[in-house]
mmCIF file of C-alpha atoms in Angstrom:
data_model
loop_
_atom_site.group_PDB
_atom_site.id
_atom_site.type_symbol
_atom_site.label_atom_id
_atom_site.label_comp_id
_atom_site.label_asym_id
_atom_site.label_seq_id
_atom_site.Cartn_x
_atom_site.Cartn_y
_atom_site.Cartn_z
ATOM 1 C CA MET A 1 -0.019 -0.092 -0.133
ATOM 2 C CA PRO A 2 1.358 3.192 -0.939
ATOM 3 C CA THR A 3 2.244 5.769 1.943
ATOM 4 C CA LEU A 4 1.201 9.286 2.051
ATOM 5 C CA TYR A 5 2.999 11.677 4.311
ATOM 6 C CA SER A 6 -0.087 14.083 5.115
ATOM 7 C CA ASN A 7 -0.968 16.822 7.543
ATOM 8 C CA GLU A 8 -4.971 17.011 8.340
ATOM 9 C CA ALA A 9 -5.157 20.854 8.103
ATOM 10 C CA SER A 10 -3.134 20.970 4.818
ATOM 11 C CA GLY A 11 -5.179 21.342 1.675
ATOM 12 C CA ASN A 12 -2.536 20.231 -0.796
ATOM 13 C CA SER A 13 -2.451 17.004 1.341
ATOM 14 C CA TYR A 14 -6.258 16.622 1.068
ATOM 15 C CA LYS A 15 -6.170 16.724 -2.697
ATOM 16 C CA ALA A 16 -3.736 13.589 -2.514
ATOM 17 C CA ARG A 17 -6.201 11.892 0.018
ATOM 18 C CA LEU A 18 -9.156 13.087 -2.108
ATOM 19 C CA LEU A 19 -7.990 11.942 -5.431
ATOM 20 C CA ALA A 20 -7.218 8.497 -3.676
ATOM 21 C CA SER A 21 -10.380 8.248 -2.222
ATOM 22 C CA PHE A 22 -12.008 8.923 -5.613
ATOM 23 C CA LEU A 23 -9.903 6.445 -7.665
ATOM 24 C CA ASN A 24 -10.389 3.782 -4.545
ATOM 25 C CA ILE A 25 -6.669 3.630 -3.860
ATOM 26 C CA PRO A 26 -6.035 2.698 -0.216
ATOM 27 C CA LEU A 27 -3.174 4.768 1.501
ATOM 28 C CA ASP A 28 -1.035 4.367 4.641
ATOM 29 C CA ILE A 29 -1.455 7.968 5.907
ATOM 30 C CA ILE A 30 1.310 9.228 7.968
ATOM 31 C CA GLN A 31 0.419 12.470 9.683
ATOM 32 C CA LEU A 32 3.510 14.981 10.183
ATOM 33 C CA ASP A 33 3.375 17.616 12.692
ATOM 34 C CA LEU A 34 4.075 20.755 10.591
ATOM 35 C CA GLN A 35 3.624 23.345 13.551
ATOM 36 C CA ASN A 36 6.399 21.602 15.235
ATOM 37 C CA GLY A 37 8.466 21.621 12.258
ATOM 38 C CA GLU A 38 8.323 17.632 12.085
ATOM 39 C CA GLN A 39 8.724 18.049 8.157
ATOM 40 C CA ARG A 40 12.005 19.796 8.579
ATOM 41 C CA GLY A 41 13.298 16.661 11.009
ATOM 42 C CA ASP A 42 16.117 14.350 9.454
ATOM 43 C CA LYS A 43 13.465 11.421 9.567
ATOM 44 C CA PHE A 44 11.346 13.209 6.969
ATOM 45 C CA LEU A 45 14.156 15.115 5.073
ATOM 46 C CA ALA A 46 15.580 11.790 4.079
ATOM 47 C CA ILE A 47 12.437 11.020 2.198
ATOM 48 C CA ASN A 48 11.796 14.379 0.782
ATOM 49 C CA PRO A 49 14.812 17.028 1.099
ATOM 50 C CA GLN A 50 12.182 19.803 0.222
ATOM 51 C CA SER A 51 10.520 19.021 3.398
ATOM 52 C CA GLU A 52 6.722 19.476 1.802
ATOM 53 C CA VAL A 53 3.513 17.433 2.141
ATOM 54 C CA PRO A 54 1.876 15.603 0.630
ATOM 55 C CA THR A 55 4.472 13.166 -0.386
ATOM 56 C CA LEU A 56 3.697 9.675 -1.497
ATOM 57 C CA VAL A 57 6.550 6.980 -1.416
ATOM 58 C CA ASP A 58 5.088 3.853 -3.076
ATOM 59 C CA GLY A 59 8.383 1.124 -3.329
ATOM 60 C CA ASP A 60 11.126 3.270 -5.104
ATOM 61 C CA LEU A 61 8.760 5.777 -6.403
ATOM 62 C CA ILE A 62 8.906 9.235 -4.049
ATOM 63 C CA LEU A 63 6.322 11.730 -5.205
ATOM 64 C CA GLY A 64 6.485 15.074 -3.868
ATOM 65 C CA LEU A 65 5.572 18.835 -4.829
ATOM 66 C CA ARG A 66 8.790 19.449 -6.916
ATOM 67 C CA ARG A 67 10.342 15.939 -7.025
ATOM 68 C CA ASN A 68 11.462 14.576 -10.279
ATOM 69 C CA PRO A 69 11.543 10.791 -10.284
ATOM 70 C CA ALA A 70 12.875 8.795 -13.062
ATOM 71 C CA ASP A 71 9.485 6.919 -13.665
ATOM 72 C CA ILE A 72 6.786 9.728 -14.376
ATOM 73 C CA THR A 73 5.168 11.120 -17.580
ATOM 74 C CA GLU A 74 7.013 13.684 -19.387
ATOM 75 C CA GLU A 75 4.157 15.690 -19.145
ATOM 76 C CA ALA A 76 3.975 15.453 -15.550
ATOM 77 C CA LEU A 77 7.603 16.804 -15.120
ATOM 78 C CA ILE A 78 6.919 19.428 -17.697
ATOM 79 C CA THR A 79 4.136 20.536 -15.836
ATOM 80 C CA ASN A 80 6.089 20.944 -12.486
ATOM 81 C CA TRP A 81 7.972 23.640 -13.978
ATOM 82 C CA LEU A 82 4.974 25.105 -15.970
ATOM 83 C CA ALA A 83 3.619 25.449 -12.253
ATOM 84 C CA PHE A 84 6.759 27.121 -10.935
ATOM 85 C CA ALA A 85 6.321 29.444 -13.759
ATOM 86 C CA ALA A 86 2.552 30.239 -12.916
ATOM 87 C CA SER A 87 3.320 30.520 -9.056
ATOM 88 C CA TRP A 88 6.924 31.301 -7.843
ATOM 89 C CA VAL A 89 7.964 33.360 -11.168
ATOM 90 C CA GLN A 90 4.754 34.909 -11.836
ATOM 91 C CA TYR A 91 4.381 36.153 -8.051
ATOM 92 C CA GLY A 92 8.182 36.908 -8.080
ATOM 93 C CA VAL A 93 10.546 38.175 -10.460
ATOM 94 C CA PHE A 94 7.450 38.665 -12.862
ATOM 95 C CA THR A 95 5.524 41.181 -10.258
ATOM 96 C CA ALA A 96 8.975 42.762 -8.949
ATOM 97 C CA ARG A 97 9.657 43.796 -12.719
ATOM 98 C CA ALA A 98 6.118 44.990 -13.214
ATOM 99 C CA ILE A 99 6.001 47.029 -10.331
ATOM 100 C CA VAL A 100 9.665 48.697 -10.810
ATOM 101 C CA SER A 101 9.423 49.207 -14.350
ATOM 102 C CA LEU A 102 5.831 49.180 -15.773
ATOM 103 C CA GLY A 103 4.429 50.822 -12.646
ATOM 104 C CA GLU A 104 1.818 48.256 -11.846
ATOM 105 C CA THR A 105 1.880 44.357 -10.774
ATOM 106 C CA PHE A 106 -0.496 43.492 -13.851
ATOM 107 C CA ASN A 107 -1.000 40.120 -11.175
ATOM 108 C CA GLY A 108 -4.918 40.777 -10.268
ATOM 109 C CA LEU A 109 -4.315 43.790 -8.024
ATOM 110 C CA GLY A 110 -4.640 46.727 -10.245
ATOM 111 C CA THR A 111 -3.354 49.624 -8.440
ATOM 112 C CA THR A 112 -3.339 48.505 -4.786
ATOM 113 C CA SER A 113 0.373 47.713 -4.773
ATOM 114 C CA THR A 114 2.756 49.126 -2.292
ATOM 115 C CA GLU A 115 6.262 48.957 -1.232
ATOM 116 C CA GLN A 116 5.143 45.942 0.895
ATOM 117 C CA THR A 117 4.239 44.052 -2.491
ATOM 118 C CA LEU A 118 7.318 44.729 -4.104
ATOM 119 C CA ARG A 119 9.235 43.478 -1.259
ATOM 120 C CA GLU A 120 7.354 40.574 -1.110
ATOM 121 C CA ALA A 121 7.640 40.155 -4.798
ATOM 122 C CA LYS A 122 11.574 40.308 -4.375
ATOM 123 C CA ILE A 123 11.534 37.771 -1.586
ATOM 124 C CA ARG A 124 9.808 35.139 -3.585
ATOM 125 C CA GLY A 125 12.165 36.169 -6.525
ATOM 126 C CA GLU A 126 15.337 35.878 -4.724
ATOM 127 C CA LYS A 127 13.949 32.528 -3.435
ATOM 128 C CA SER A 128 12.804 31.196 -6.767
ATOM 129 C CA LEU A 129 16.124 31.899 -8.263
ATOM 130 C CA GLN A 130 17.687 29.906 -5.413
ATOM 131 C CA ILE A 131 15.284 27.198 -6.198
ATOM 132 C CA LEU A 132 16.459 27.021 -9.860
ATOM 133 C CA ASP A 133 20.041 27.814 -9.245
ATOM 134 C CA GLN A 134 20.346 24.682 -7.354
ATOM 135 C CA HIS A 135 18.428 22.716 -9.698
ATOM 136 C CA LEU A 136 20.628 23.869 -12.625
ATOM 137 C CA GLY A 137 23.651 22.805 -10.541
ATOM 138 C CA SER A 138 22.953 19.463 -11.805
ATOM 139 C CA VAL A 139 21.042 19.581 -15.304
ATOM 140 C CA GLU A 140 21.019 21.473 -18.319
ATOM 141 C CA TRP A 141 17.722 21.865 -19.442
ATOM 142 C CA LEU A 142 15.439 22.062 -16.289
ATOM 143 C CA VAL A 143 13.903 18.510 -17.133
ATOM 144 C CA LEU A 144 14.231 15.871 -19.613
ATOM 145 C CA GLY A 145 17.627 16.627 -20.654
ATOM 146 C CA ARG A 146 16.420 18.653 -23.338
ATOM 147 C CA PRO A 147 14.798 22.005 -24.305
ATOM 148 C CA THR A 148 10.946 21.901 -23.710
ATOM 149 C CA ILE A 149 8.208 24.252 -23.345
ATOM 150 C CA ALA A 150 9.281 24.304 -19.530
ATOM 151 C CA TYR A 151 12.284 26.448 -20.120
ATOM 152 C CA ILE A 152 10.164 28.683 -22.413
ATOM 153 C CA ALA A 153 7.775 29.135 -19.622
ATOM 154 C CA VAL A 154 10.326 29.662 -16.947
ATOM 155 C CA PHE A 155 13.326 31.789 -18.815
ATOM 156 C CA PRO A 156 11.635 34.978 -19.767
ATOM 157 C CA TYR A 157 11.011 36.727 -16.547
ATOM 158 C CA VAL A 158 13.841 35.138 -15.065
ATOM 159 C CA ALA A 159 16.001 36.569 -17.361
ATOM 160 C CA LEU A 160 14.317 39.644 -17.085
ATOM 161 C CA ALA A 161 14.518 40.066 -13.071
ATOM 162 C CA PRO A 162 17.086 42.978 -13.275
ATOM 163 C CA MET A 163 14.259 45.019 -14.569
ATOM 164 C CA GLY A 164 12.744 44.437 -11.263
ATOM 165 C CA ASP A 165 16.111 45.196 -9.339
ATOM 166 C CA ILE A 166 16.487 41.558 -8.800
ATOM 167 C CA SER A 167 20.248 40.853 -9.345
ATOM 168 C CA LEU A 168 21.128 37.515 -11.553
ATOM 169 C CA GLU A 169 25.014 38.013 -10.334
ATOM 170 C CA PRO A 170 24.565 35.488 -7.390
ATOM 171 C CA PHE A 171 23.012 32.748 -9.491
ATOM 172 C CA GLY A 172 25.601 31.387 -11.762
ATOM 173 C CA ASN A 173 23.934 28.322 -12.762
ATOM 174 C CA VAL A 174 20.717 30.429 -13.765
ATOM 175 C CA THR A 175 23.022 32.845 -16.005
ATOM 176 C CA ARG A 176 24.902 30.257 -17.816
ATOM 177 C CA TRP A 177 21.196 28.571 -18.393
ATOM 178 C CA ILE A 178 20.026 31.865 -19.930
ATOM 179 C CA GLY A 179 23.389 31.855 -21.873
ATOM 180 C CA ARG A 180 22.815 28.326 -23.219
ATOM 181 C CA ILE A 181 19.164 29.486 -24.441
ATOM 182 C CA ARG A 182 20.566 32.842 -26.034
ATOM 183 C CA GLU A 183 23.104 30.782 -28.214
ATOM 184 C CA LEU A 184 20.041 28.392 -29.618
ATOM 185 C CA PRO A 185 19.498 28.393 -33.081
ATOM 186 C CA ARG A 186 16.670 31.140 -34.083
ATOM 187 C CA PHE A 187 16.677 32.832 -30.469
ATOM 188 C CA ILE A 188 14.847 35.746 -30.365
ATOM 189 C CA PRO A 189 15.667 38.522 -27.502
ATOM 190 C CA ILE A 190 13.100 40.904 -25.458
ATOM 191 C CA ASP A 191 13.788 44.578 -24.904
ATOM 192 C CA GLY A 192 15.607 44.782 -21.504
ATOM 193 C CA LEU A 193 17.558 41.492 -21.223
ATOM 194 C CA ASP A 194 20.800 43.403 -22.198
ATOM 195 C CA ASP A 195 19.374 46.709 -20.617
ATOM 196 C CA PRO A 196 17.320 46.651 -17.610
ATOM 197 C CA LEU A 197 17.016 50.276 -17.615
ATOM 198 C CA TYR A 198 15.158 50.476 -20.943
ATOM 199 C CA LEU A 199 11.477 51.211 -19.667
ATOM 200 C CA ARG A 200 12.655 52.927 -16.254
ATOM 201 C CA THR A 201 11.070 56.592 -15.991
ATOM 202 C CA ASP A 202 11.931 56.562 -11.972
ATOM 203 C CA ARG A 203 9.097 54.721 -11.257
ATOM 204 C CA ILE A 204 10.782 53.461 -8.149
ATOM 205 C CA THR A 205 13.580 55.255 -7.427
ATOM 206 C CA MET B 1 -0.180 32.344 -41.466
ATOM 207 C CA PRO B 2 -1.163 32.478 -37.563
ATOM 208 C CA THR B 3 -1.894 36.004 -36.145
ATOM 209 C CA LEU B 4 -0.451 36.749 -32.898
ATOM 210 C CA TYR B 5 -1.919 39.667 -30.835
ATOM 211 C CA SER B 6 1.217 40.759 -28.545
ATOM 212 C CA ASN B 7 3.087 43.347 -26.751
ATOM 213 C CA GLU B 8 6.719 44.225 -27.164
ATOM 214 C CA ALA B 9 7.155 44.358 -23.631
ATOM 215 C CA SER B 10 5.172 41.505 -22.520
ATOM 216 C CA GLY B 11 7.290 38.707 -21.504
ATOM 217 C CA ASN B 12 4.311 36.245 -21.935
ATOM 218 C CA SER B 13 3.871 37.709 -25.213
ATOM 219 C CA TYR B 14 7.800 36.935 -25.853
ATOM 220 C CA LYS B 15 7.373 33.200 -24.851
ATOM 221 C CA ALA B 16 4.906 32.726 -27.524
ATOM 222 C CA ARG B 17 7.107 34.461 -29.934
ATOM 223 C CA LEU B 18 10.335 32.767 -28.896
ATOM 224 C CA LEU B 19 8.540 29.335 -29.427
ATOM 225 C CA ALA B 20 7.300 30.327 -32.822
ATOM 226 C CA SER B 21 10.904 31.330 -33.659
ATOM 227 C CA PHE B 22 12.341 28.004 -32.352
ATOM 228 C CA LEU B 23 9.945 25.323 -33.933
ATOM 229 C CA ASN B 24 10.206 27.861 -37.095
ATOM 230 C CA ILE B 25 6.692 28.825 -37.506
ATOM 231 C CA PRO B 26 6.127 32.552 -39.271
ATOM 232 C CA LEU B 27 3.773 34.791 -37.530
ATOM 233 C CA ASP B 28 1.858 38.053 -38.367
ATOM 234 C CA ILE B 29 2.567 39.864 -35.461
ATOM 235 C CA ILE B 30 -0.127 42.799 -34.495
ATOM 236 C CA GLN B 31 1.232 44.792 -31.533
ATOM 237 C CA LEU B 32 -1.570 45.813 -28.862
ATOM 238 C CA ASP B 33 -0.697 48.962 -27.154
ATOM 239 C CA LEU B 34 -1.415 48.152 -23.617
ATOM 240 C CA GLN B 35 -0.499 51.244 -21.842
ATOM 241 C CA ASN B 36 -3.428 52.973 -23.762
ATOM 242 C CA GLY B 37 -5.811 50.034 -23.090
ATOM 243 C CA GLU B 38 -6.261 48.904 -26.648
ATOM 244 C CA GLN B 39 -6.536 45.402 -25.385
ATOM 245 C CA ARG B 40 -10.079 46.567 -23.601
ATOM 246 C CA GLY B 41 -11.143 48.168 -26.893
ATOM 247 C CA ASP B 42 -14.049 46.588 -28.752
ATOM 248 C CA LYS B 43 -12.149 45.254 -31.660
ATOM 249 C CA PHE B 44 -9.783 43.191 -29.708
ATOM 250 C CA LEU B 45 -12.636 41.963 -27.008
ATOM 251 C CA ALA B 46 -14.367 40.742 -29.901
ATOM 252 C CA ILE B 47 -11.262 38.516 -30.744
ATOM 253 C CA ASN B 48 -10.690 37.762 -26.842
ATOM 254 C CA PRO B 49 -13.067 38.593 -24.153
ATOM 255 C CA GLN B 50 -10.434 38.283 -21.629
ATOM 256 C CA SER B 51 -8.706 40.888 -23.282
ATOM 257 C CA GLU B 52 -5.176 39.402 -22.644
ATOM 258 C CA VAL B 53 -2.172 38.698 -24.645
ATOM 259 C CA PRO B 54 -0.427 36.673 -26.397
ATOM 260 C CA THR B 55 -3.719 35.464 -28.299
ATOM 261 C CA LEU B 56 -3.040 33.222 -31.457
ATOM 262 C CA VAL B 57 -5.581 33.186 -34.020
ATOM 263 C CA ASP B 58 -5.211 30.618 -36.749
ATOM 264 C CA GLY B 59 -8.377 30.334 -38.950
ATOM 265 C CA ASP B 60 -11.269 29.322 -36.734
ATOM 266 C CA LEU B 61 -8.604 28.583 -33.628
ATOM 267 C CA ILE B 62 -8.509 31.287 -31.034
ATOM 268 C CA LEU B 63 -5.808 30.466 -28.104
ATOM 269 C CA GLY B 64 -5.623 33.027 -25.346
ATOM 270 C CA LEU B 65 -4.401 32.560 -21.632
ATOM 271 C CA ARG B 66 -7.753 31.044 -20.299
ATOM 272 C CA ARG B 67 -9.683 30.069 -23.680
ATOM 273 C CA ASN B 68 -10.935 26.965 -23.727
ATOM 274 C CA PRO B 69 -11.411 26.193 -27.562
ATOM 275 C CA ALA B 70 -12.665 22.778 -28.645
ATOM 276 C CA ASP B 71 -9.820 21.568 -30.648
ATOM 277 C CA ILE B 72 -7.215 21.522 -28.212
ATOM 278 C CA THR B 73 -5.512 18.527 -26.193
ATOM 279 C CA GLU B 74 -7.398 17.383 -22.899
ATOM 280 C CA GLU B 75 -3.914 17.496 -21.428
ATOM 281 C CA ALA B 76 -3.737 21.262 -22.127
ATOM 282 C CA LEU B 77 -7.332 22.361 -21.161
ATOM 283 C CA ILE B 78 -6.424 20.594 -17.747
ATOM 284 C CA THR B 79 -3.351 22.311 -17.552
ATOM 285 C CA ASN B 80 -4.980 25.557 -17.759
ATOM 286 C CA TRP B 81 -6.827 25.004 -14.663
ATOM 287 C CA LEU B 82 -3.701 23.452 -12.958
ATOM 288 C CA ALA B 83 -2.023 27.032 -13.691
ATOM 289 C CA PHE B 84 -5.144 28.672 -12.111
ATOM 290 C CA ALA B 85 -4.683 26.796 -8.857
ATOM 291 C CA ALA B 86 -0.835 27.060 -9.074
ATOM 292 C CA SER B 87 -1.211 31.070 -9.376
ATOM 293 C CA TRP B 88 -4.863 32.463 -8.513
ATOM 294 C CA VAL B 89 -5.909 30.446 -6.024
ATOM 295 C CA GLN B 90 -2.693 30.084 -4.471
ATOM 296 C CA TYR B 91 -1.705 33.577 -4.037
ATOM 297 C CA GLY B 92 -5.609 34.403 -3.402
ATOM 298 C CA VAL B 93 -7.526 32.120 -1.351
ATOM 299 C CA PHE B 94 -4.949 30.068 -0.278
ATOM 300 C CA THR B 95 -2.756 32.802 1.386
ATOM 301 C CA ALA B 96 -5.737 34.417 2.805
ATOM 302 C CA ARG B 97 -6.737 30.976 4.508
ATOM 303 C CA ALA B 98 -3.191 30.846 5.489
ATOM 304 C CA ILE B 99 -2.749 34.155 7.182
ATOM 305 C CA VAL B 100 -6.027 34.352 9.003
ATOM 306 C CA SER B 101 -6.131 30.819 10.099
ATOM 307 C CA LEU B 102 -2.540 29.385 10.549
ATOM 308 C CA GLY B 103 -0.656 32.590 11.101
ATOM 309 C CA GLU B 104 1.714 32.762 8.022
ATOM 310 C CA THR B 105 1.505 32.697 4.540
ATOM 311 C CA PHE B 106 3.165 29.606 3.909
ATOM 312 C CA ASN B 107 3.911 30.934 0.484
ATOM 313 C CA GLY B 108 7.408 31.678 0.144
ATOM 314 C CA LEU B 109 7.393 34.780 2.335
ATOM 315 C CA GLY B 110 8.352 33.158 6.033
ATOM 316 C CA THR B 111 6.964 35.688 8.618
ATOM 317 C CA THR B 112 7.466 38.892 6.673
ATOM 318 C CA SER B 113 3.648 38.771 5.605
ATOM 319 C CA THR B 114 1.504 42.021 6.922
ATOM 320 C CA GLU B 115 -2.151 43.445 6.543
ATOM 321 C CA GLN B 116 -1.149 44.168 3.377
ATOM 322 C CA THR B 117 -0.498 40.822 2.377
ATOM 323 C CA LEU B 118 -3.797 39.875 3.572
ATOM 324 C CA ARG B 119 -5.453 42.845 1.845
ATOM 325 C CA GLU B 120 -3.951 41.415 -1.502
ATOM 326 C CA ALA B 121 -4.768 38.157 -1.026
ATOM 327 C CA LYS B 122 -8.567 38.759 -0.407
ATOM 328 C CA ILE B 123 -8.240 41.039 -3.650
ATOM 329 C CA ARG B 124 -6.889 38.302 -5.821
ATOM 330 C CA GLY B 125 -9.374 35.794 -3.946
ATOM 331 C CA GLU B 126 -12.430 37.709 -4.575
ATOM 332 C CA LYS B 127 -11.182 37.788 -8.395
ATOM 333 C CA SER B 128 -10.470 34.283 -8.665
ATOM 334 C CA LEU B 129 -14.107 33.452 -7.343
ATOM 335 C CA GLN B 130 -15.633 35.771 -9.799
ATOM 336 C CA ILE B 131 -13.681 34.101 -12.576
ATOM 337 C CA LEU B 132 -14.686 30.556 -11.225
ATOM 338 C CA ASP B 133 -18.317 31.637 -10.748
ATOM 339 C CA GLN B 134 -18.698 33.021 -14.378
ATOM 340 C CA HIS B 135 -17.270 30.093 -15.834
ATOM 341 C CA LEU B 136 -19.445 27.757 -13.850
ATOM 342 C CA GLY B 137 -22.257 29.411 -14.839
ATOM 343 C CA SER B 138 -21.933 27.252 -18.216
ATOM 344 C CA VAL B 139 -20.326 24.202 -17.323
ATOM 345 C CA GLU B 140 -20.802 21.710 -14.690
ATOM 346 C CA TRP B 141 -17.250 20.286 -13.922
ATOM 347 C CA LEU B 142 -14.509 23.012 -14.783
ATOM 348 C CA VAL B 143 -13.562 21.688 -18.113
ATOM 349 C CA LEU B 144 -13.984 18.278 -20.591
ATOM 350 C CA GLY B 145 -17.510 17.868 -19.069
ATOM 351 C CA ARG B 146 -16.869 15.623 -16.304
ATOM 352 C CA PRO B 147 -14.724 15.027 -13.154
ATOM 353 C CA THR B 148 -10.704 15.769 -13.634
ATOM 354 C CA ILE B 149 -7.688 16.530 -11.847
ATOM 355 C CA ALA B 150 -8.727 20.015 -12.405
ATOM 356 C CA TYR B 151 -11.510 20.027 -9.836
ATOM 357 C CA ILE B 152 -9.098 18.363 -7.258
ATOM 358 C CA ALA B 153 -6.700 21.430 -7.886
ATOM 359 C CA VAL B 154 -9.042 24.061 -7.545
ATOM 360 C CA PHE B 155 -11.812 22.760 -5.511
ATOM 361 C CA PRO B 156 -9.967 22.851 -1.737
ATOM 362 C CA TYR B 157 -8.802 26.008 -1.359
ATOM 363 C CA VAL B 158 -11.664 27.649 -2.771
ATOM 364 C CA ALA B 159 -14.125 25.517 -1.060
ATOM 365 C CA LEU B 160 -12.007 26.832 2.251
ATOM 366 C CA ALA B 161 -11.824 30.445 1.409
ATOM 367 C CA PRO B 162 -14.304 31.265 4.308
ATOM 368 C CA MET B 163 -11.306 30.098 6.953
ATOM 369 C CA GLY B 164 -9.352 33.176 5.030
ATOM 370 C CA ASP B 165 -12.473 35.397 5.583
ATOM 371 C CA ILE B 166 -13.465 35.200 1.934
ATOM 372 C CA SER B 167 -17.341 34.381 1.798
ATOM 373 C CA LEU B 168 -18.763 32.150 -0.459
ATOM 374 C CA GLU B 169 -22.117 33.542 -0.755
ATOM 375 C CA PRO B 170 -22.071 35.775 -3.628
ATOM 376 C CA PHE B 171 -20.872 33.177 -5.813
ATOM 377 C CA GLY B 172 -23.595 30.663 -6.339
ATOM 378 C CA ASN B 173 -22.306 28.843 -9.533
ATOM 379 C CA VAL B 174 -19.070 28.155 -7.255
ATOM 380 C CA THR B 175 -21.163 27.050 -4.026
ATOM 381 C CA ARG B 176 -23.395 24.892 -6.177
ATOM 382 C CA TRP B 177 -20.248 23.192 -7.752
ATOM 383 C CA ILE B 178 -18.879 22.806 -4.310
ATOM 384 C CA GLY B 179 -22.180 20.657 -3.695
ATOM 385 C CA ARG B 180 -21.770 18.692 -6.465
ATOM 386 C CA ILE B 181 -18.451 17.433 -5.583
ATOM 387 C CA ARG B 182 -19.290 16.745 -2.101
ATOM 388 C CA GLU B 183 -21.929 14.475 -3.234
ATOM 389 C CA LEU B 184 -19.661 12.547 -5.342
ATOM 390 C CA PRO B 185 -19.193 8.731 -4.163
ATOM 391 C CA ARG B 186 -16.078 8.428 -1.677
ATOM 392 C CA PHE B 187 -15.839 12.338 -0.985
ATOM 393 C CA ILE B 188 -14.100 12.618 2.075
ATOM 394 C CA PRO B 189 -14.204 16.111 3.741
ATOM 395 C CA ILE B 190 -11.487 17.927 5.110
ATOM 396 C CA ASP B 191 -11.751 19.947 8.696
ATOM 397 C CA GLY B 192 -12.900 23.629 8.131
ATOM 398 C CA LEU B 193 -15.114 22.812 5.368
ATOM 399 C CA ASP B 194 -18.204 23.271 7.814
ATOM 400 C CA ASP B 195 -16.929 25.098 10.338
ATOM 401 C CA PRO B 196 -14.387 27.648 8.809
ATOM 402 C CA LEU B 197 -13.804 28.819 12.690
ATOM 403 C CA TYR B 198 -12.118 25.586 13.609
ATOM 404 C CA LEU B 199 -8.402 26.682 13.991
ATOM 405 C CA ARG B 200 -9.108 30.017 14.803
ATOM 406 C CA THR B 201 -7.285 31.455 17.972
ATOM 407 C CA ASP B 202 -7.820 35.237 17.211
ATOM 408 C CA ARG B 203 -4.897 35.324 15.041
ATOM 409 C CA ILE B 204 -6.592 37.981 12.893
ATOM 410 C CA THR B 205 -9.681 39.493 14.810
#
């Protein structure tokens, strides 16, 4: 029986439990005490270094939110990165660029954004660059060992992060990945890749 | 030749242009002046009522960010809603619930969230419920006319929105959709569905 590391109050864990129930797949559910940091303890970290629930363990297969096991479909592996683009990238480097260079978030908030919105976008932006940089330390193309739509989804706003006053310099693996993309046949650039200040009119000083 | 409604500074438009270039697909590119609201003008609204770029038009096929044309793959249709869950739902109702009922955002910000973070989560939450409610006015199961993982991804945090002080009452289509899901065979609930206050210890008063 597959084991699901879960938490009662976690809606994401609930999604896994709910789907298993609908599909009539019995699960051995192990509750993690997230409030007391059990997900960051050595025992669980050995199972999922990203210390996130839900995590499904079925024999050799370990499925976590951002795990990339070998025996999962190509679509699912790519979808992982599309989700990363739609969440971390969108509410991080995308939002910072929009506020700093375009003057609003373009992110569902209309004109209600504040300095705090920008601070939070930068926090998420830096963290997503760390996640990406760590990942790109061992792979060349994000996923599947070759160019896919995953890098098309992730690359543009990551590469434009300096337009949001987020430096790419600390992230050597990301920078080299951007370089590899730019050298692909038929690559086309976007304004701002080489001049992060091109739209700036002192929107943020 | 397919027509792409695009904007030079839009990174999302750039993704479409970049992919077309890599795949060697020629495009007839029409620039929209987003700063002056051309995307909200009658001419473009007739093409894409969601007034978003990029929008690809190829004969009868119109592909926009959240369009659901008939002749697109099932995976792509489902992925649209997984992206909605990872973006609008995650940074809206999810975040509001986390702050109000769990005391932090659980959303990449650590403990730096403020009242402003909650305000913005509520704005996105309300808007995403509007988007969903409008969509569910004409369909029963989000996509493909049957239950898919799309509703598993979207349903939990939407249904738990009241835990983040976001009422579902104005959204009758969403409420009825939640009801349909709850009546499915082998449905299992999560704490908070019927008692939004169950975790509250005056974290936000």
